[in-house]
Every structure is written in C-alpha cells, then in structure tokens.
Short mmCIF file of C-alpha atoms and ligand atoms in Angstrom, two decimals:
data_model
loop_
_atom_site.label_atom_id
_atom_site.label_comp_id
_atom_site.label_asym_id
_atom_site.label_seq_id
_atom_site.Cartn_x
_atom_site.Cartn_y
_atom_site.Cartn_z
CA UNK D 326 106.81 -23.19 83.52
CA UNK D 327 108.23 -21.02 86.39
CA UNK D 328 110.91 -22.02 88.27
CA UNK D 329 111.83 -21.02 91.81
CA UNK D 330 113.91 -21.94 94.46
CA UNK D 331 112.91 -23.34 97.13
CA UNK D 332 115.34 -21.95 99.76
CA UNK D 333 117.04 -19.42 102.44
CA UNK D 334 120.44 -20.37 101.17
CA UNK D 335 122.24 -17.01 99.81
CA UNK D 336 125.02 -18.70 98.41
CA UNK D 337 122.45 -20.95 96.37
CA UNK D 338 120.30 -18.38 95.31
CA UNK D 339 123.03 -16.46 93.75
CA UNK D 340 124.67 -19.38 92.25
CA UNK D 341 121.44 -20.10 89.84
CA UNK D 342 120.03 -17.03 89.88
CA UNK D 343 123.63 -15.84 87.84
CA UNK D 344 122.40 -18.69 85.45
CA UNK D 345 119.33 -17.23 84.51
CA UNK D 346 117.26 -20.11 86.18
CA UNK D 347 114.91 -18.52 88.64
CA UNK D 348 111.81 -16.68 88.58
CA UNK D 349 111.25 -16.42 92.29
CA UNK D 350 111.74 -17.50 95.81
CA UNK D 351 109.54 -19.55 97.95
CA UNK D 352 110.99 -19.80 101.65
CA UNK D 353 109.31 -21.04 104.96
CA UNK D 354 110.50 -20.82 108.92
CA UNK D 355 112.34 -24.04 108.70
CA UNK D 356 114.43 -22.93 105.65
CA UNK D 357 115.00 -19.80 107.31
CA UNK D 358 115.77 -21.73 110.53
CA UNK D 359 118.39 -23.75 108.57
CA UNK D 360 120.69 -20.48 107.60
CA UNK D 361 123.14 -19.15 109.92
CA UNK D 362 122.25 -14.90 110.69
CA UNK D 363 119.49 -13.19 111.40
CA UNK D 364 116.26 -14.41 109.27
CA UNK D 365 114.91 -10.69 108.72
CA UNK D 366 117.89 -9.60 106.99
CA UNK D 367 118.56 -12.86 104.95
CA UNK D 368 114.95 -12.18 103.24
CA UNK D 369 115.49 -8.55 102.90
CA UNK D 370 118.70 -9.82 100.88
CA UNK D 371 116.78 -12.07 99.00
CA UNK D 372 114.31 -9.70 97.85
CA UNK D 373 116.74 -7.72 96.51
CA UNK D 374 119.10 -10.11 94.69
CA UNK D 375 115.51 -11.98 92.78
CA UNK D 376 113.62 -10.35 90.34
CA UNK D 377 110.66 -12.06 90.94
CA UNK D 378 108.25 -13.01 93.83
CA UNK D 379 109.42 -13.76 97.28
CA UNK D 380 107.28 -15.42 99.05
CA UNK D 381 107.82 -15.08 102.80
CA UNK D 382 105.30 -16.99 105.63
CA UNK D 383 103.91 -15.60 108.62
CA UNK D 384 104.28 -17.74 111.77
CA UNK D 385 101.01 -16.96 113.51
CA UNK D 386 98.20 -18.84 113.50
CA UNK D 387 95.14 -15.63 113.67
CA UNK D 388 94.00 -13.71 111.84
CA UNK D 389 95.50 -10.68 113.19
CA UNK D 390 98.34 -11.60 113.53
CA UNK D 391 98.88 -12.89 110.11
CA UNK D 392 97.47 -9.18 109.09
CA UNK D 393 100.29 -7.58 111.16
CA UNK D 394 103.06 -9.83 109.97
CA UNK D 395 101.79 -9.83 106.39
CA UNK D 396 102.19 -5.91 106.01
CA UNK D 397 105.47 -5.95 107.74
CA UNK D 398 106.56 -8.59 105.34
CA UNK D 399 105.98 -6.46 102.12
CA UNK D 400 108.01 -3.70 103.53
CA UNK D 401 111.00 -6.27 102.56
CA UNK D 402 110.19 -5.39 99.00
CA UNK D 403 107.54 -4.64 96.20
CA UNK D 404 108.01 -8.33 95.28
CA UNK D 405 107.08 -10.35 98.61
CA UNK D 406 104.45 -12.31 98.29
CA UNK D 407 103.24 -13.21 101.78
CA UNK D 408 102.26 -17.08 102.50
CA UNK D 409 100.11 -18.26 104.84
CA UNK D 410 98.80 -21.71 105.75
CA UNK D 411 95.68 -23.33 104.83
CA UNK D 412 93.22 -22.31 107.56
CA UNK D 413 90.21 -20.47 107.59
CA UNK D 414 92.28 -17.45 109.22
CA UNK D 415 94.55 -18.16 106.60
CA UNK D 416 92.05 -17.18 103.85
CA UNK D 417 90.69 -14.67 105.74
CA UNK D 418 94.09 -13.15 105.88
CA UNK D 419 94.56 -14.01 101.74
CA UNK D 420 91.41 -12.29 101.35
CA UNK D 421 92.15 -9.41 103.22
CA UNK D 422 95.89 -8.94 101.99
CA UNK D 423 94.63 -9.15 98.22
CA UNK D 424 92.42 -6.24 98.85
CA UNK D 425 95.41 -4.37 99.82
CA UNK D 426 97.41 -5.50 96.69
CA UNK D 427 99.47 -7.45 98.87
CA UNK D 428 99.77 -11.12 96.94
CA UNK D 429 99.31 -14.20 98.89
CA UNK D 430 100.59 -17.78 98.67
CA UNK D 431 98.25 -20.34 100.47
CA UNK D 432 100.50 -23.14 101.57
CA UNK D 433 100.12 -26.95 102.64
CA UNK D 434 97.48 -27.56 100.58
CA UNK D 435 96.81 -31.26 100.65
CA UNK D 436 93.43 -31.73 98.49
CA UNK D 437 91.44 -30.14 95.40
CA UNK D 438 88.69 -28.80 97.62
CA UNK D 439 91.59 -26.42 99.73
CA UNK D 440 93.39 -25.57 96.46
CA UNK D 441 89.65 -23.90 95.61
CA UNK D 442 89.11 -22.43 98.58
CA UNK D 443 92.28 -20.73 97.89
CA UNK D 444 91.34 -19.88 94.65
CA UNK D 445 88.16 -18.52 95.44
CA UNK D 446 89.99 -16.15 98.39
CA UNK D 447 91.70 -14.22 95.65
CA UNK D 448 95.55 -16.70 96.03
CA UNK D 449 97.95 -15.77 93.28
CA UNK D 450 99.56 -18.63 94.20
CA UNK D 451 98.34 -22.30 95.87
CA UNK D 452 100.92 -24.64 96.67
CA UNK D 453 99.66 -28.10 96.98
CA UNK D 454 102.79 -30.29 98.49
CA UNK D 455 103.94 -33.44 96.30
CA UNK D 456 106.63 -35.14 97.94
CA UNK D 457 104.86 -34.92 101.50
CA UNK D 458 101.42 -36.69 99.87
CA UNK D 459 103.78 -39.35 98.38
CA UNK D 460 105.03 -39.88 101.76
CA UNK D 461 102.13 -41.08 103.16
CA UNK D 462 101.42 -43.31 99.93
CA UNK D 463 98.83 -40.84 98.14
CA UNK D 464 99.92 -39.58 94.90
CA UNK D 465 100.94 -36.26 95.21
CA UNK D 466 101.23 -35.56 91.55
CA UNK D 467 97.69 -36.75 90.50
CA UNK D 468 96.45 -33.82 93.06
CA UNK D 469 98.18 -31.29 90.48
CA UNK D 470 96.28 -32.97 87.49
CA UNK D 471 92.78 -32.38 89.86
CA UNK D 472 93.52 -29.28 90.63
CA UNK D 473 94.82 -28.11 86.81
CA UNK D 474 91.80 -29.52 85.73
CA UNK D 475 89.35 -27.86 88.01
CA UNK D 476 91.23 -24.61 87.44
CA UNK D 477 90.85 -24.92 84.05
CA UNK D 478 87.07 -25.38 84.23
CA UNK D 479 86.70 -21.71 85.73
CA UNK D 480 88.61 -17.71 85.13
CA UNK D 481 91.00 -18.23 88.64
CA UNK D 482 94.01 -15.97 88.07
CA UNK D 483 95.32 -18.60 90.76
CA UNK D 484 98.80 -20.28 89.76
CA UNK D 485 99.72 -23.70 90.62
CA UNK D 486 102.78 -23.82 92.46
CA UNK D 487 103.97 -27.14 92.89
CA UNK D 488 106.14 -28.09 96.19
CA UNK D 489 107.73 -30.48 98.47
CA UNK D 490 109.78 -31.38 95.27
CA UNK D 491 112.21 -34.32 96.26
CA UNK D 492 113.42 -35.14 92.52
CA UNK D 493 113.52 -34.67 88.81
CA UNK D 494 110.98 -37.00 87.77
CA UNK D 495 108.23 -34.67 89.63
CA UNK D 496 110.00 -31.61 87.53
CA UNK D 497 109.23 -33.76 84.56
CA UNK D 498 105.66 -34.39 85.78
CA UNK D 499 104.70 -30.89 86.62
CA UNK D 500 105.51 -29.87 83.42
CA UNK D 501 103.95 -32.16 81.73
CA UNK D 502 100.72 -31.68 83.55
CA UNK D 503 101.52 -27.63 82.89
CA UNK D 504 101.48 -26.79 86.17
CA UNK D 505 102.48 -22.92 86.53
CA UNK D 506 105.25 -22.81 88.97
CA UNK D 507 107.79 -25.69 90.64
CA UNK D 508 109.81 -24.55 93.57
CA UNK D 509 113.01 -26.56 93.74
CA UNK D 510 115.05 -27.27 96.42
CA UNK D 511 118.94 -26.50 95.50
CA UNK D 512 119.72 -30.52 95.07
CA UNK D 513 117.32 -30.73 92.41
CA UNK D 514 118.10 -27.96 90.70
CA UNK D 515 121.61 -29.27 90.89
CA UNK D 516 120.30 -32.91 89.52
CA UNK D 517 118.75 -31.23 86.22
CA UNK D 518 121.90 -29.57 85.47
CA UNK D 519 123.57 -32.87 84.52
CA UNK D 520 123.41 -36.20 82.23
CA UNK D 521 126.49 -38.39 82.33
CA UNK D 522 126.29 -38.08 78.41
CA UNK D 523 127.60 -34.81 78.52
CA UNK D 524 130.15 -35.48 81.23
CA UNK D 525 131.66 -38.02 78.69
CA UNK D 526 131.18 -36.04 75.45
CA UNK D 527 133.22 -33.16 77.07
CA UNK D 528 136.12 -35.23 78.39
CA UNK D 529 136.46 -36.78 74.58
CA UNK D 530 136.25 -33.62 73.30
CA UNK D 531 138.82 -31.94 75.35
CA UNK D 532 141.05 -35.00 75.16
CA UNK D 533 140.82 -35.33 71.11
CA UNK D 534 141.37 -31.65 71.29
CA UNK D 535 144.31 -32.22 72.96
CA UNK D 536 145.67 -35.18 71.28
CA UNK D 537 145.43 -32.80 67.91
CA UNK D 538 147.43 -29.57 69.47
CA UNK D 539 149.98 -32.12 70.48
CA UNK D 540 150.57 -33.79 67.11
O1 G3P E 1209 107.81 -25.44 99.50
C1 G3P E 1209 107.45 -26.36 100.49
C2 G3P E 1209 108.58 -27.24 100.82
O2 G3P E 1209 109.62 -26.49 101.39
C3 G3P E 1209 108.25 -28.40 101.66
O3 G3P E 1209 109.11 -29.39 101.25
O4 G3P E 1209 110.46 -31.39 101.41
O5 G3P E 1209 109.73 -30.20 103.52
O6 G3P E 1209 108.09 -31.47 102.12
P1 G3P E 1209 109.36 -30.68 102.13
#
C-alpha cells in the first residue's frame, strides 16, 4: 500500500519524507490555505522535495477553466497529478487531461457509482472520503470494500486512494481491504510511529545499560 501525505506543511513533508515513508502528496485549497507564503511556490517546493505524485486541485468549477488551471498545474513538475472534483465538468476535464498525459485525481467521491464514473473517464486515481462519510453516520470504509470489489470485477488502471483519514484504525482497514493508496494527515502519520511498548522497552534498556557501565 502507498502512502502519502496528506498536506501543504513543508516542515512535515520533509520530516517523513527523510524517513522513507511517502510515496506522494495529495494537497487541496484548504491545506494550502492553512500554510503561511504564497501557495504557488509552496507546491512548486513540494514537487520537488517528493518523488512521487503531487496531486494539486483546481479551484474552478468549468470545464475550461479546470483545462487552463490543469496545464498550468503540471508546469510545477513532471509529477503533478491534477485533481478535480466530482462533477460532470470534472470528468470532462479528467478525460480531457488524460489524453494529454496529464494524470488526474477525481476527488470527493462519496458512492461506488462516482468512483466508476471516474474510472471509466480514464482517473489514475479516485479518492472516495472516509472520515467525512463516517461523519454523517454512513460507513465510509465499507464504500472502499464496494468500490475494490467492483474494480476488481473489470481492467481499470484506476487506484483507490483512500482519504479524509482521521485515525489509525482506518490505516489498518484500508490495508486490509488492499486499497492502493492512503493519504495521511501528519497526526496520523505521527500516531503509527508509536506503541507505548516500545517507549518502555527503550527506557529499560537504556537504564540497564546504564546501571551495567556504572558497576
Ligand atoms: O484528502 C482529502 C482530505 O484532505 C479531506 O479530509 O479530514 O477534511 O475530511 P477531511
């Protein structure tokens, strides 16, 4: 399973990219809106520190405009991937974009019949949102197992990208499920790292350690 991070944040994207964590970036305007600078240059930077896809979202809602902002999106790097929502002009824009080897992430998807759709308009990646279904008291995770399962049925190149990640457990779940991709926000991340097992393991290590020097 992929992992990226699900972030603007420099500082975080350094931190576990130097630990050999991440294979991409997914960002969207209110991450971006969160970070203090200009938001052009922050995903230029990004592009360049990740080996791996970027994806960055246009903010219009037509066609067109997606078209415009798409291609100007790409010239951040060879590895943007451009998102776009889950409208028609959305998939016309996927569709479009493909054609021009530019890859596409279809986001807030919210139901097996839109994670097709996206399929079908050439997506390399869909990216069904977890944590905001469970909000509402659906269950986000059983939406991956559809959609795995209808992919599976048929050749889509489409990857699963599974967002709105609020804890381990849905880590856990997605992988389970093998689900391609999980974007992570930082805190998660963060949350895998540890077990308070190893926390106490070290310290009696390091203090029986000790103990023998000083005998
Ligand atoms: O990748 C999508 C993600 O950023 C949305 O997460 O927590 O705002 O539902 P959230």
């Amino acid at each position: 399973m992929k992992i990226f991070l699900d972030t603007a944040n420099l500082e975080s994207i350094k931190k576990f990219n130097d630990m050999g964590l991440l294979d991409g970036i997914t960002t969207n305007p209110t991450l971006l809106s969160r970070e203090q600078g200009d938001p052009a240059e922050a995903m230029r930077e990004i592009t360049k520190i990740i080996d791996g896809d970027v994806s960055l979202e246009v903010v219009s809602t037509e066609y067109s405009g997606m078209m415009e902002e798409g291609r100007n999106l790409r010239k951040y790097g060879e590895n943007v991937v451009v998102k776009v929502p889950m409208t028609a002009d959305g998939l016309r824009a996927c569709k479009t974009l493909t054609s021009e080897d530019i890859p596409v992430n279809v986001t807030l998807v919210f139901s097996v019949n839109q994670a097709l759709l996206a399929a079908k308009s050439g997506a390399r990646y869909v990216s069904p949102f977890i944590g905001r279904l469970d909000d509402i008291g659906e269950d986000g995770m059983q939406l991956i197992e559809d959609i795995d399962e209808v992919f599976s049925n048929y050749d889509f190149e489409t990857e699963i990208l599974v967002a709105s990640v609020r804890h381990p457990m849905h880590v856990i779940e997605a992988a389970k499920i093998g689900a391609d991709v999980v974007t992570l926000p930082p805190a998660v991340l963060e949350k895998m790292l540890h077990h308070p097992l190893t926390d106490i393991g070290l310290a009696n290590f390091l203090a029986d350690w000790k103990k023998k020097s000083s005998s």
